[in-house]
Coordinates of N, CA, C and O and ligand atoms in Angstrom, one line a residue:
X1 N -29.1 -3.8 17.2 CA -29.7 -2.9 16.2 C -31.0 -3.5 15.6 O -31.3 -4.4 15.6
X2 N -31.9 -2.5 15.4 CA -33.3 -2.9 15.1 C -33.6 -2.8 13.6 O -32.6 -2.3 12.8
X3 N -34.7 -3.1 13.4 CA -35.2 -3.1 11.9 C -35.1 -1.5 11.3 O -35.2 -0.7 11.9
X4 N -34.9 -1.4 10.1 CA -34.4 -0.2 9.5 C -35.8 0.2 8.5 O -36.4 -0.6 8.1
X5 N -35.8 1.6 8.7 CA -37.0 2.2 7.7 C -36.2 2.5 6.5 O -35.6 3.5 6.2
X6 N -36.5 1.6 5.4 CA -35.7 1.6 4.2 C -36.0 3.0 3.4 O -35.2 3.4 2.7
X7 N -37.2 3.4 3.6 CA -37.6 4.6 2.9 C -36.5 5.8 3.4 O -36.4 6.8 2.4
X8 N -36.1 5.8 4.5 CA -35.2 6.9 5.0 C -33.7 6.6 4.7 O -32.9 7.6 5.2
X9 N -33.3 5.4 4.4 CA -32.0 5.2 4.3 C -31.4 5.2 2.8 O -32.2 4.7 2.0
X10 N -30.2 5.6 2.8 CA -29.7 5.5 1.4 C -29.0 4.4 1.1 O -27.9 3.9 1.8
X11 N -29.7 3.4 0.2 CA -29.0 2.0 0.1 C -28.1 2.0 -1.4 O -28.0 1.1 -1.7
X12 N -27.7 3.3 -1.5 CA -26.8 3.2 -2.7 C -25.5 2.4 -2.7 O -25.0 1.8 -3.5
X13 N -24.9 2.5 -1.6 CA -23.6 1.5 -1.3 C -24.0 0.3 -1.6 O -23.3 -0.5 -2.1
X14 N -25.1 -0.2 -0.8 CA -25.5 -1.7 -1.0 C -25.8 -2.2 -2.5 O -25.4 -3.3 -3.0
X15 N -26.4 -1.1 -3.2 CA -26.7 -1.5 -4.5 C -25.6 -1.2 -5.5 O -25.2 -2.1 -6.6
X16 N -24.6 -0.7 -5.0 CA -23.3 -0.5 -5.8 C -22.5 -1.7 -5.6 O -22.0 -2.2 -6.6
X17 N -22.4 -2.3 -4.5 CA -21.7 -3.5 -4.4 C -22.4 -4.7 -5.0 O -21.8 -5.6 -5.2
X18 N -23.7 -4.7 -4.8 CA -24.6 -6.0 -5.3 C -25.8 -5.4 -6.1 O -26.8 -5.5 -5.8
X19 N -25.5 -5.2 -7.5 CA -26.5 -4.2 -8.2 C -27.7 -5.3 -8.4 O -28.9 -5.0 -8.6
X20 N -27.6 -6.6 -8.4 CA -28.7 -7.5 -8.8 C -29.6 -7.9 -7.4 O -30.5 -8.5 -7.7
X21 N -28.8 -7.5 -6.3 CA -29.4 -8.1 -4.9 C -29.4 -9.3 -4.7 O -30.0 -10.1 -3.7
X22 N -28.3 -10.1 -5.6 CA -28.2 -11.7 -5.1 C -27.7 -12.0 -3.9 O -27.9 -13.1 -3.3
X23 N -27.0 -11.2 -3.3 CA -26.1 -11.3 -2.1 C -27.1 -11.0 -0.9 O -26.7 -11.2 0.2
X24 N -28.2 -10.4 -1.0 CA -29.3 -10.4 -0.1 C -29.0 -9.4 1.1 O -29.4 -9.6 2.3
X25 N -28.1 -8.3 0.7 CA -27.5 -7.6 2.0 C -28.7 -6.9 2.6 O -28.7 -6.8 3.7
X26 N -29.8 -6.4 1.8 CA -30.8 -5.7 2.5 C -32.0 -6.7 3.4 O -32.6 -6.0 3.9
X27 N -31.6 -8.0 3.3 CA -32.6 -8.8 3.9 C -32.0 -9.0 5.5 O -32.7 -9.6 6.2
X28 N -30.9 -8.6 5.7 CA -30.3 -8.8 7.0 C -31.0 -8.0 8.1 O -31.3 -7.0 7.9
X29 N -31.6 -8.9 9.1 CA -32.2 -8.1 10.2 C -31.3 -8.3 11.6 O -32.1 -8.0 12.7
X30 N -30.1 -8.5 11.5 CA -29.3 -8.3 12.6 C -29.4 -9.3 13.7 O -29.4 -8.9 15.0
X31 N -29.8 -10.5 13.4 CA -29.8 -11.5 14.5 C -28.6 -11.9 15.0 O -28.6 -12.7 16.0
X32 N -27.3 -11.8 14.3 CA -26.0 -11.9 14.8 C -25.6 -13.3 14.8 O -24.7 -13.7 15.4
X33 N -26.3 -14.2 14.2 CA -25.9 -15.7 14.1 C -24.6 -15.7 13.4 O -23.9 -16.7 13.6
X34 N -24.3 -15.0 12.3 CA -23.3 -15.0 11.7 C -22.0 -14.7 12.5 O -21.1 -15.4 12.6
X35 N -22.1 -13.6 13.2 CA -21.0 -13.2 14.0 C -20.8 -14.1 15.3 O -19.7 -14.5 15.6
X36 N -21.8 -14.9 15.6 CA -21.5 -15.8 16.9 C -20.8 -17.0 16.5 O -20.3 -17.7 17.3
X37 N -20.9 -17.2 15.2 CA -20.0 -18.4 14.5 C -18.7 -18.2 14.0 O -18.0 -19.1 13.5
X38 N -18.3 -16.8 13.7 CA -17.2 -16.5 13.1 C -16.0 -16.8 13.7 O -15.8 -16.2 14.8
X39 N -15.3 -17.4 13.1 CA -13.8 -17.7 14.0 C -13.0 -16.6 14.1 O -12.0 -16.6 14.7
X40 N -13.2 -15.6 13.4 CA -12.2 -14.3 13.2 C -12.8 -13.2 14.1 O -12.3 -12.1 14.0
X41 N -14.0 -13.4 14.7 CA -14.6 -12.4 15.4 C -13.8 -11.6 16.4 O -13.8 -10.5 16.5
X42 N -12.9 -12.4 17.1 CA -11.9 -11.7 18.1 C -11.0 -10.7 17.6 O -10.3 -9.9 18.1
X43 N -10.5 -11.0 16.3 CA -9.4 -10.3 15.6 C -9.9 -9.2 14.7 O -9.1 -8.7 14.0
X44 N -11.2 -8.9 14.9 CA -11.5 -8.0 13.9 C -12.2 -6.8 14.6 O -12.8 -7.0 15.5
X45 N -12.0 -5.6 13.7 CA -12.6 -4.4 14.4 C -14.3 -4.4 14.3 O -15.0 -3.6 14.6
X46 N -14.6 -5.1 13.0 CA -16.0 -5.1 12.6 C -16.3 -6.6 12.5 O -15.8 -7.3 11.9
X47 N -17.5 -6.9 13.3 CA -17.9 -8.4 13.1 C -18.7 -8.6 11.8 O -19.4 -7.5 11.3
X48 N -19.1 -9.7 11.4 CA -19.9 -9.9 10.2 C -21.3 -9.0 10.1 O -21.5 -8.5 9.3
X49 N -21.9 -9.2 11.2 CA -23.3 -8.5 11.1 C -23.2 -7.1 11.2 O -24.0 -6.4 10.5
X50 N -21.9 -6.4 11.7 CA -21.9 -5.1 11.5 C -21.4 -4.7 10.2 O -21.7 -3.7 9.7
X51 N -20.5 -5.5 9.6 CA -20.2 -5.3 8.2 C -21.4 -5.2 7.3 O -21.6 -4.0 6.5
X52 N -22.3 -6.0 7.5 CA -23.4 -6.1 6.7 C -24.3 -4.6 7.0 O -24.8 -4.0 6.1
X53 N -24.4 -4.3 8.4 CA -25.2 -3.2 8.7 C -24.5 -1.9 8.2 O -25.3 -1.1 7.6
X54 N -23.3 -1.9 8.2 CA -22.4 -0.7 7.6 C -22.8 -0.5 6.2 O -23.0 0.8 5.6
X55 N -22.9 -1.7 5.4 CA -23.1 -1.5 3.9 C -24.5 -1.0 3.7 O -25.0 -0.2 3.1
X56 N -25.5 -1.6 4.7 CA -26.9 -1.2 4.4 C -27.1 0.1 4.7 O -28.0 0.7 4.0
X57 N -26.4 0.8 5.6 CA -26.6 2.2 5.9 C -25.8 3.2 5.3 O -25.7 4.4 5.3
X58 N -25.0 2.6 4.3 CA -24.2 3.3 3.4 C -23.0 4.0 4.0 O -22.4 5.1 3.6
X59 N -22.3 3.4 5.1 CA -21.1 4.1 5.6 C -19.9 3.4 4.8 O -19.1 2.6 5.4
X60 N -19.7 3.8 3.5 CA -18.8 3.3 2.8 C -17.3 3.4 3.2 O -16.5 2.4 3.3
X61 N -16.8 4.8 3.5 CA -15.6 5.0 3.7 C -15.0 4.2 5.0 O -14.2 3.6 4.8
X62 N -15.9 4.2 6.0 CA -15.4 3.4 7.3 C -15.3 2.0 7.0 O -14.6 1.2 7.4
X63 N -16.3 1.4 6.2 CA -16.4 -0.2 5.7 C -15.0 -0.5 5.1 O -14.3 -1.4 5.3
X64 N -14.7 0.4 4.1 CA -13.8 0.1 3.1 C -12.2 0.3 4.0 O -11.2 -0.2 3.4
X65 N -12.2 1.1 4.9 CA -11.1 1.2 5.6 C -10.9 0.3 6.8 O -9.8 0.2 7.6
X66 N -11.9 -0.6 7.1 CA -11.7 -1.3 8.3 C -11.0 -2.7 8.1 O -10.7 -3.1 7.0
X67 N -10.3 -3.1 9.2 CA -9.7 -4.4 9.3 C -10.4 -5.6 9.0 O -10.1 -6.4 8.5
X68 N -11.7 -5.3 9.4 CA -12.7 -6.6 9.3 C -12.9 -7.3 8.0 O -13.0 -8.4 7.8
X69 N -12.6 -6.3 6.8 CA -12.9 -7.0 5.5 C -11.7 -7.9 5.1 O -11.8 -8.5 4.1
X70 N -10.6 -7.6 5.8 CA -9.3 -8.4 5.3 C -9.2 -9.6 6.3 O -8.2 -10.5 5.9
X71 N -9.7 -9.7 7.5 CA -9.5 -10.9 8.4 C -10.3 -12.0 8.2 O -10.0 -13.1 8.4
X72 N -11.2 -11.9 7.3 CA -12.3 -13.0 7.0 C -11.4 -14.0 6.2 O -10.5 -13.8 5.3
X73 N -11.7 -15.5 6.6 CA -10.9 -16.4 6.0 C -11.8 -17.2 5.1 O -11.6 -18.3 4.5
X74 N -13.0 -16.7 4.8 CA -13.9 -17.4 3.6 C -14.3 -18.8 4.2 O -14.5 -19.7 3.3
X75 N -14.6 -19.0 5.5 CA -14.8 -20.2 5.9 C -16.2 -20.5 5.7 O -16.7 -21.9 5.8
X76 N -17.1 -19.7 5.3 CA -18.5 -19.8 4.9 C -19.4 -20.1 6.1 O -20.7 -20.5 5.8
X77 N -19.1 -19.9 7.2 CA -19.9 -20.3 8.4 C -21.0 -19.5 8.5 O -22.2 -19.7 8.9
X78 N -20.7 -18.0 8.3 CA -21.8 -17.1 8.4 C -22.7 -17.2 7.4 O -24.1 -17.2 7.9
X79 N -22.4 -17.6 6.2 CA -23.6 -17.7 5.3 C -24.5 -19.0 5.6 O -25.6 -19.1 5.4
X80 N -23.7 -20.0 6.0 CA -24.5 -21.3 6.3 C -25.5 -20.9 7.4 O -26.5 -21.6 7.4
X81 N -25.1 -20.3 8.3 CA -26.1 -20.1 9.5 C -27.0 -18.9 9.4 O -27.9 -18.9 10.1
X82 N -26.8 -18.2 8.3 CA -27.8 -17.2 8.3 C -29.3 -17.5 7.7 O -29.5 -18.1 6.9
X83 N -30.3 -17.0 8.6 CA -31.6 -17.5 8.3 C -32.2 -16.7 6.9 O -33.1 -17.0 6.5
X84 N -31.5 -15.7 6.6 CA -31.9 -14.9 5.5 C -31.1 -15.0 4.3 O -31.3 -14.3 3.2
X85 N -30.2 -16.0 4.4 CA -29.2 -16.3 3.2 C -28.4 -15.2 2.6 O -28.3 -14.9 1.4
X86 N -28.1 -14.4 3.7 CA -27.2 -13.2 3.2 C -25.9 -13.8 3.0 O -25.3 -14.5 3.8
X87 N -25.2 -13.4 1.6 CA -24.0 -14.0 1.4 C -22.9 -13.1 1.9 O -22.1 -12.2 1.1
X88 N -22.5 -13.2 3.3 CA -21.5 -12.2 3.7 C -20.1 -12.5 3.2 O -19.4 -11.5 2.9
X89 N -19.6 -13.6 2.8 CA -18.3 -13.8 2.4 C -18.2 -13.2 1.0 O -17.1 -12.5 0.7
X90 N -19.2 -13.2 0.2 CA -19.2 -12.6 -1.2 C -19.3 -11.1 -1.0 O -18.7 -10.3 -1.8
X91 N -20.0 -10.8 0.1 CA -20.0 -9.2 0.2 C -18.8 -8.8 0.7 O -18.1 -7.8 0.1
X92 N -18.1 -9.6 1.5 CA -16.8 -9.2 1.9 C -15.7 -9.1 0.6 O -14.8 -8.4 0.6
X93 N -15.8 -10.2 -0.2 CA -14.9 -10.3 -1.2 C -15.2 -9.0 -2.2 O -14.3 -8.4 -2.9
X94 N -16.4 -8.5 -2.5 CA -16.7 -7.4 -3.2 C -16.2 -6.1 -2.5 O -15.7 -5.2 -3.0
X95 N -16.2 -6.1 -1.1 CA -15.5 -5.1 -0.5 C -14.2 -4.9 -0.5 O -13.7 -3.8 -0.8
X96 N -13.5 -6.1 -0.5 CA -12.0 -6.1 -0.8 C -11.6 -5.6 -2.1 O -10.8 -4.9 -2.3
X97 N -12.4 -6.0 -3.1 CA -12.1 -5.5 -4.5 C -12.3 -4.0 -4.6 O -11.4 -3.4 -5.1
X98 N -13.2 -3.6 -4.0 CA -13.6 -2.0 -4.2 C -12.4 -1.4 -3.3 O -11.9 -0.4 -3.6
X99 N -12.1 -1.8 -2.1 CA -11.0 -1.3 -1.2 C -9.6 -1.4 -1.9 O -8.9 -0.4 -1.9
X100 N -9.3 -2.4 -2.6 CA -8.2 -2.5 -3.4 C -8.0 -1.3 -4.5 O -6.8 -1.1 -4.7
X101 N -9.1 -1.2 -5.1 CA -9.1 -0.1 -6.3 C -8.8 1.3 -5.6 O -8.3 2.2 -6.3
X102 N -9.4 1.6 -4.5 CA -9.1 2.7 -3.6 C -7.8 2.6 -3.0 O -7.1 1.5 -3.1
X103 N -7.3 3.6 -2.2 CA -6.0 3.3 -1.6 C -6.3 2.5 -0.3 O -7.1 3.0 0.6
X104 N -5.5 1.4 -0.1 CA -5.6 0.7 1.4 C -5.0 1.4 2.4 O -3.8 1.8 2.3
X105 N -5.7 1.8 3.4 CA -5.1 2.4 4.5 C -3.8 1.7 5.2 O -3.9 0.6 5.2
X106 N -2.9 2.3 5.7 CA -1.5 1.8 6.2 C -2.0 0.8 7.2 O -1.4 -0.3 7.4
X107 N -2.8 1.2 8.2 CA -3.2 0.2 9.2 C -3.6 -1.2 8.9 O -3.4 -2.0 9.7
X108 N -4.1 -1.3 7.6 CA -4.6 -2.6 7.3 C -3.9 -3.2 6.2 O -4.2 -4.3 5.6
X109 N -2.9 -2.5 5.7 CA -2.0 -2.8 4.6 C -1.3 -4.2 4.8 O -1.6 -5.2 3.8
X110 N -0.8 -4.6 5.8 CA -0.4 -5.9 6.3 C -1.4 -7.1 6.1 O -1.2 -8.1 5.7
X111 N -2.6 -6.9 6.5 CA -3.7 -7.7 6.6 C -3.8 -8.1 4.9 O -4.2 -9.3 4.7
X112 N -4.0 -7.0 4.1 CA -4.3 -7.3 2.9 C -3.1 -8.0 2.2 O -3.6 -8.7 1.2
X113 N -2.1 -7.6 2.5 CA -0.7 -8.3 1.9 C -0.9 -9.9 2.2 O -0.6 -10.7 1.3
X114 N -1.2 -10.1 3.2 CA -1.3 -11.5 3.7 C -2.2 -12.3 2.9 O -2.2 -13.4 2.6
X115 N -3.5 -11.6 2.8 CA -4.5 -12.0 2.0 C -4.0 -12.4 0.4 O -4.3 -13.4 0.1
X116 N -3.4 -11.6 -0.1 CA -3.0 -11.7 -1.5 C -2.0 -12.9 -1.5 O -1.9 -13.7 -2.5
X117 N -1.1 -13.0 -0.5 CA 0.1 -14.1 -0.4 C -0.7 -15.3 -0.3 O -0.3 -16.4 -1.0
X118 N -1.6 -15.5 0.4 CA -2.3 -16.7 0.9 C -3.0 -17.1 -0.5 O -2.9 -18.3 -0.9
X119 N -3.6 -16.3 -1.3 CA -4.2 -16.7 -2.6 C -3.3 -17.2 -3.5 O -3.5 -18.0 -4.2
X120 N -2.2 -16.4 -3.6 CA -1.3 -16.7 -4.7 C -0.5 -18.0 -4.3 O -0.2 -18.9 -5.5
X121 N -0.2 -18.6 -3.1 CA 0.3 -19.8 -2.8 C -0.7 -20.9 -3.2 O -0.4 -22.1 -3.6
X122 N -2.1 -20.7 -2.8 CA -3.1 -21.7 -2.9 C -3.0 -21.8 -4.5 O -3.3 -22.9 -4.9
X123 N -3.1 -20.7 -5.4 CA -3.1 -20.9 -6.7 C -1.9 -21.7 -7.2 O -2.1 -22.6 -8.1
X124 N -0.8 -21.4 -6.9 CA 0.4 -22.1 -7.3 C 0.4 -23.5 -6.9 O 0.6 -24.5 -7.8
X125 N 0.1 -23.9 -5.7 CA 0.3 -25.2 -5.3 C -1.0 -26.1 -5.2 O -0.9 -27.4 -5.1
X126 N -2.1 -25.3 -5.3 CA -3.4 -26.0 -4.9 C -3.5 -26.3 -3.5 O -4.7 -26.8 -3.0
X127 N -2.8 -26.0 -2.7 CA -3.0 -26.1 -1.1 C -2.1 -25.0 -0.4 O -1.3 -24.3 -1.3
X128 N -2.1 -25.0 0.9 CA -1.3 -23.9 1.3 C 0.1 -24.5 1.9 O 0.2 -25.7 2.5
X129 N 1.0 -23.6 1.8 CA 2.4 -23.9 2.1 C 2.9 -22.8 3.1 O 3.4 -21.9 2.8
X130 N 2.8 -23.2 4.4 CA 2.8 -22.3 5.6 C 4.3 -21.6 5.4 O 4.3 -20.2 5.6
X131 N 5.3 -22.4 5.3 CA 6.8 -21.8 5.4 C 6.8 -20.8 4.3 O 7.5 -19.7 4.3
X132 N 6.4 -21.3 3.1 CA 6.8 -20.3 1.9 C 5.8 -19.0 1.9 O 6.2 -18.0 1.8
X133 N 4.8 -19.4 2.6 CA 3.7 -18.1 2.7 C 4.3 -17.2 3.9 O 4.2 -16.0 3.7
X134 N 5.0 -17.7 4.9 CA 5.4 -16.8 6.0 C 6.7 -16.2 5.5 O 6.9 -14.8 5.6
X135 N 7.6 -16.8 4.8 CA 8.8 -16.3 4.1 C 8.4 -14.9 3.4 O 9.0 -13.9 3.3
X136 N 7.2 -15.2 2.3 CA 7.0 -14.2 1.5 C 6.4 -13.0 2.0 O 6.5 -11.9 1.7
X137 N 5.4 -13.3 3.3 CA 4.9 -12.3 4.0 C 5.9 -11.5 4.7 O 5.8 -10.1 4.8
X138 N 6.8 -12.1 5.4 CA 7.7 -11.5 6.1 C 8.8 -10.6 5.2 O 9.1 -9.4 5.3
X139 N 9.1 -11.0 3.9 CA 9.9 -10.3 3.1 C 9.0 -9.3 2.6 O 9.5 -8.0 2.5
X140 N 7.8 -9.4 2.2 CA 6.7 -8.3 1.6 C 6.6 -7.3 2.7 O 6.2 -6.0 2.6
X141 N 6.5 -7.6 4.0 CA 6.1 -6.7 5.1 C 7.5 -6.2 5.7 O 7.4 -5.3 6.7
X142 N 8.5 -6.4 5.1 CA 9.9 -5.9 5.6 C 10.0 -6.2 7.4 O 10.4 -5.2 7.9
X143 N 9.6 -7.3 7.5 CA 9.6 -7.5 9.0 C 10.0 -9.0 9.1 O 9.6 -10.0 9.4
X144 N 11.5 -9.3 8.7 CA 12.0 -10.5 8.5 C 12.1 -11.4 9.8 O 12.2 -12.6 9.9
X145 N 12.3 -10.6 10.9 CA 12.9 -11.5 12.0 C 12.0 -11.5 13.2 O 12.4 -12.1 14.2
X146 N 10.7 -11.1 13.0 CA 9.9 -11.3 14.0 C 9.2 -12.7 14.3 O 9.4 -13.6 13.3
X147 N 8.9 -13.2 15.3 CA 8.5 -14.5 15.6 C 9.5 -15.6 15.4 O 9.0 -16.7 15.2
X148 N 10.7 -15.4 15.1 CA 11.7 -16.4 14.6 C 11.8 -17.5 15.8 O 12.1 -18.6 15.5
X149 N 11.6 -17.2 17.1 CA 11.8 -18.1 18.1 C 10.6 -19.2 18.0 O 10.9 -20.1 18.7
X150 N 9.6 -18.8 17.3 CA 8.6 -19.9 17.3 C 8.9 -21.0 16.3 O 8.4 -22.1 16.3
X151 N 9.7 -20.8 15.4 CA 10.0 -21.9 14.2 C 10.4 -23.2 14.8 O 9.8 -24.1 14.4
X152 N 11.6 -23.3 15.6 CA 11.9 -24.8 16.0 C 10.8 -25.4 16.5 O 10.6 -26.5 16.3
X153 N 9.9 -24.8 17.6 CA 8.9 -25.5 18.1 C 7.9 -25.9 17.0 O 7.4 -27.1 17.1
X154 N 7.4 -25.1 16.1 CA 6.7 -25.5 15.1 C 6.9 -26.5 14.1 O 6.3 -27.3 13.7
X155 N 8.4 -26.6 13.7 CA 9.0 -27.6 13.1 C 8.8 -29.1 13.7 O 8.5 -30.0 13.4
X156 N 9.2 -28.9 15.3 CA 9.3 -30.0 16.0 C 7.8 -30.7 16.0 O 7.5 -31.9 16.0
X157 N 6.8 -29.9 16.1 CA 5.5 -30.4 16.2 C 4.8 -30.8 14.9 O 3.6 -31.1 14.7
X158 N 5.6 -30.5 13.9 CA 5.1 -30.8 12.6 C 4.1 -29.9 12.0 O 3.3 -30.2 11.3
X159 N 4.0 -28.7 12.5 CA 3.2 -27.6 12.2 C 3.5 -26.9 10.8 O 2.8 -26.3 10.2
X160 N 5.0 -27.1 10.5 CA 5.4 -26.4 9.4 C 6.0 -27.5 8.5 O 6.9 -28.3 9.2
X161 N 6.1 -27.6 7.2 CA 6.7 -28.7 6.5 C 7.8 -27.8 5.7 O 7.6 -26.7 5.3
X162 N 9.0 -28.4 5.7 CA 10.1 -27.7 4.9 C 9.9 -27.6 3.5 O 10.0 -26.6 2.8
X163 N 9.5 -28.7 2.9 CA 9.1 -28.8 1.4 C 7.4 -28.7 1.3 O 6.7 -29.3 2.0
X164 N 7.0 -28.0 0.2 CA 5.6 -28.0 -0.2 C 4.9 -29.3 -0.7 O 5.7 -30.2 -1.2
X165 N 3.8 -29.5 -0.5 CA 3.0 -30.6 -1.0 C 2.1 -30.1 -2.0 O 1.5 -29.1 -1.9
X166 N 2.1 -30.7 -3.1 CA 1.6 -30.2 -4.3 C 0.2 -31.0 -4.4 O 0.0 -32.2 -4.3
X167 N -0.9 -30.2 -4.7 CA -2.2 -31.0 -4.5 C -2.2 -31.5 -6.0 O -2.0 -30.8 -7.1
X168 N -2.8 -32.8 -6.3 CA -2.9 -33.3 -7.5 C -4.2 -32.7 -8.3 O -4.1 -32.6 -9.6
X169 N -4.9 -31.8 -7.8 CA -6.0 -31.1 -8.5 C -5.7 -29.4 -8.5 O -6.9 -29.0 -8.5
X170 N -4.5 -29.3 -8.5 CA -4.2 -27.9 -8.6 C -4.6 -27.2 -9.7 O -5.0 -25.9 -9.9
X171 N -4.7 -28.1 -11.0 CA -5.3 -27.3 -12.0 C -6.6 -26.9 -12.0 O -7.0 -25.9 -12.7
X172 N -7.3 -27.7 -11.2 CA -8.8 -27.2 -11.2 C -8.9 -25.9 -10.3 O -9.7 -25.0 -10.7
X173 N -8.0 -25.8 -9.3 CA -8.0 -24.5 -8.6 C -7.6 -23.3 -9.6 O -8.2 -22.3 -9.5
X174 N -6.6 -23.5 -10.3 CA -6.0 -22.6 -11.3 C -7.1 -22.2 -12.2 O -7.2 -20.9 -12.5
X175 N -7.8 -23.2 -12.6 CA -9.2 -22.8 -13.5 C -10.0 -21.8 -12.7 O -10.7 -21.0 -13.4
X176 N -10.3 -22.1 -11.6 CA -11.2 -21.3 -10.7 C -10.7 -19.9 -10.5 O -11.4 -19.0 -10.9
X177 N -9.5 -19.8 -10.2 CA -8.7 -18.3 -10.2 C -9.0 -17.9 -11.6 O -9.3 -16.6 -11.6
X178 N -8.7 -18.4 -12.7 CA -8.7 -18.0 -14.1 C -10.0 -17.3 -14.3 O -10.2 -16.3 -14.9
X179 N -11.0 -18.3 -14.1 CA -12.4 -17.8 -14.4 C -13.0 -16.5 -13.6 O -13.4 -15.6 -14.1
X180 N -12.5 -16.4 -12.2 CA -12.8 -15.5 -11.4 C -12.0 -14.2 -11.9 O -12.7 -13.1 -11.9
X181 N -10.8 -14.2 -12.2 CA -10.1 -13.1 -12.7 C -10.6 -12.5 -14.0 O -10.9 -11.3 -14.2
X182 N -11.2 -13.3 -14.8 CA -11.8 -13.1 -16.2 C -13.0 -12.4 -15.8 O -13.3 -11.3 -16.6
X183 N -13.9 -12.8 -14.9 CA -15.2 -12.2 -14.5 C -15.0 -11.1 -14.0 O -15.8 -10.1 -14.2
X184 N -13.8 -10.7 -13.2 CA -13.6 -9.4 -12.8 C -14.3 -9.2 -11.4 O -15.3 -9.8 -11.1
X185 N -14.1 -8.0 -10.8 CA -14.7 -7.8 -9.4 C -16.1 -7.1 -9.7 O -16.4 -6.7 -10.8
X186 N -16.9 -7.6 -8.9 CA -18.5 -7.1 -8.8 C -18.4 -5.6 -8.7 O -17.7 -4.9 -8.1
Ligands
LIG1 S1 -27.0 -14.3 10.2 FE1 -27.7 -13.2 8.5 S2 -29.6 -12.0 9.2 FE2 -28.4 -12.6 10.9 S3 -27.1 -10.9 11.3 FE3 -25.8 -12.2 10.0 S4 -26.3 -11.7 8.1 FE4 -27.7 -10.6 9.2
LIG2 S1 -16.7 -16.4 6.0 FE1 -15.5 -14.6 7.0 S2 -17.0 -13.4 8.1 FE2 -17.8 -15.5 7.6 S3 -17.7 -16.7 9.4 FE3 -16.0 -17.1 8.2 S4 -14.5 -15.8 8.7 FE4 -16.2 -14.9 9.5

């Protein structure tokens, strides 16, 4: 995709997501450095540079209904690589908040459920507890018995812990959650 003629583009969606412009959405010139480093690129219907472009050109409906905004793991690789300091993970967070206020399409509901469960366990323990997370996800998605054959191998290889480990600094993380919730979505 090439440079845009901003005079002809409706930037209302970008301004709705980021009224102060601090996320630098309109600075993106589609170099794709973000997408080439994104670990979730293969699992997503929209890559990071495409999400930013969709926002720039005001494709609100399609962006909010995409799976791409839920597959991001907030690793920050994209923002680190971006020559224009576009804060893609923060844009994605704002998109998630907006999509959650609207109705989440059935096709991406499981991805959004996983995302909520991941954050809930992180908030409780200060770190991730895979077994608890998988159990909660399976119960929540009413899909209790899928992938059961993988459990013994994962336990044997030490990929799953039976009991959770608590982070000694979990109170710090709780404070971060509390402050973020208090601040509310953008
Ligand atoms: S790295 Fe930055 S400028 Fe390049 S496509 Fe991604 S968001 Fe746009
Ligand atoms: S923060 Fe999200 S979009 Fe950016 S590189 Fe990581 S997974 Fe991809």
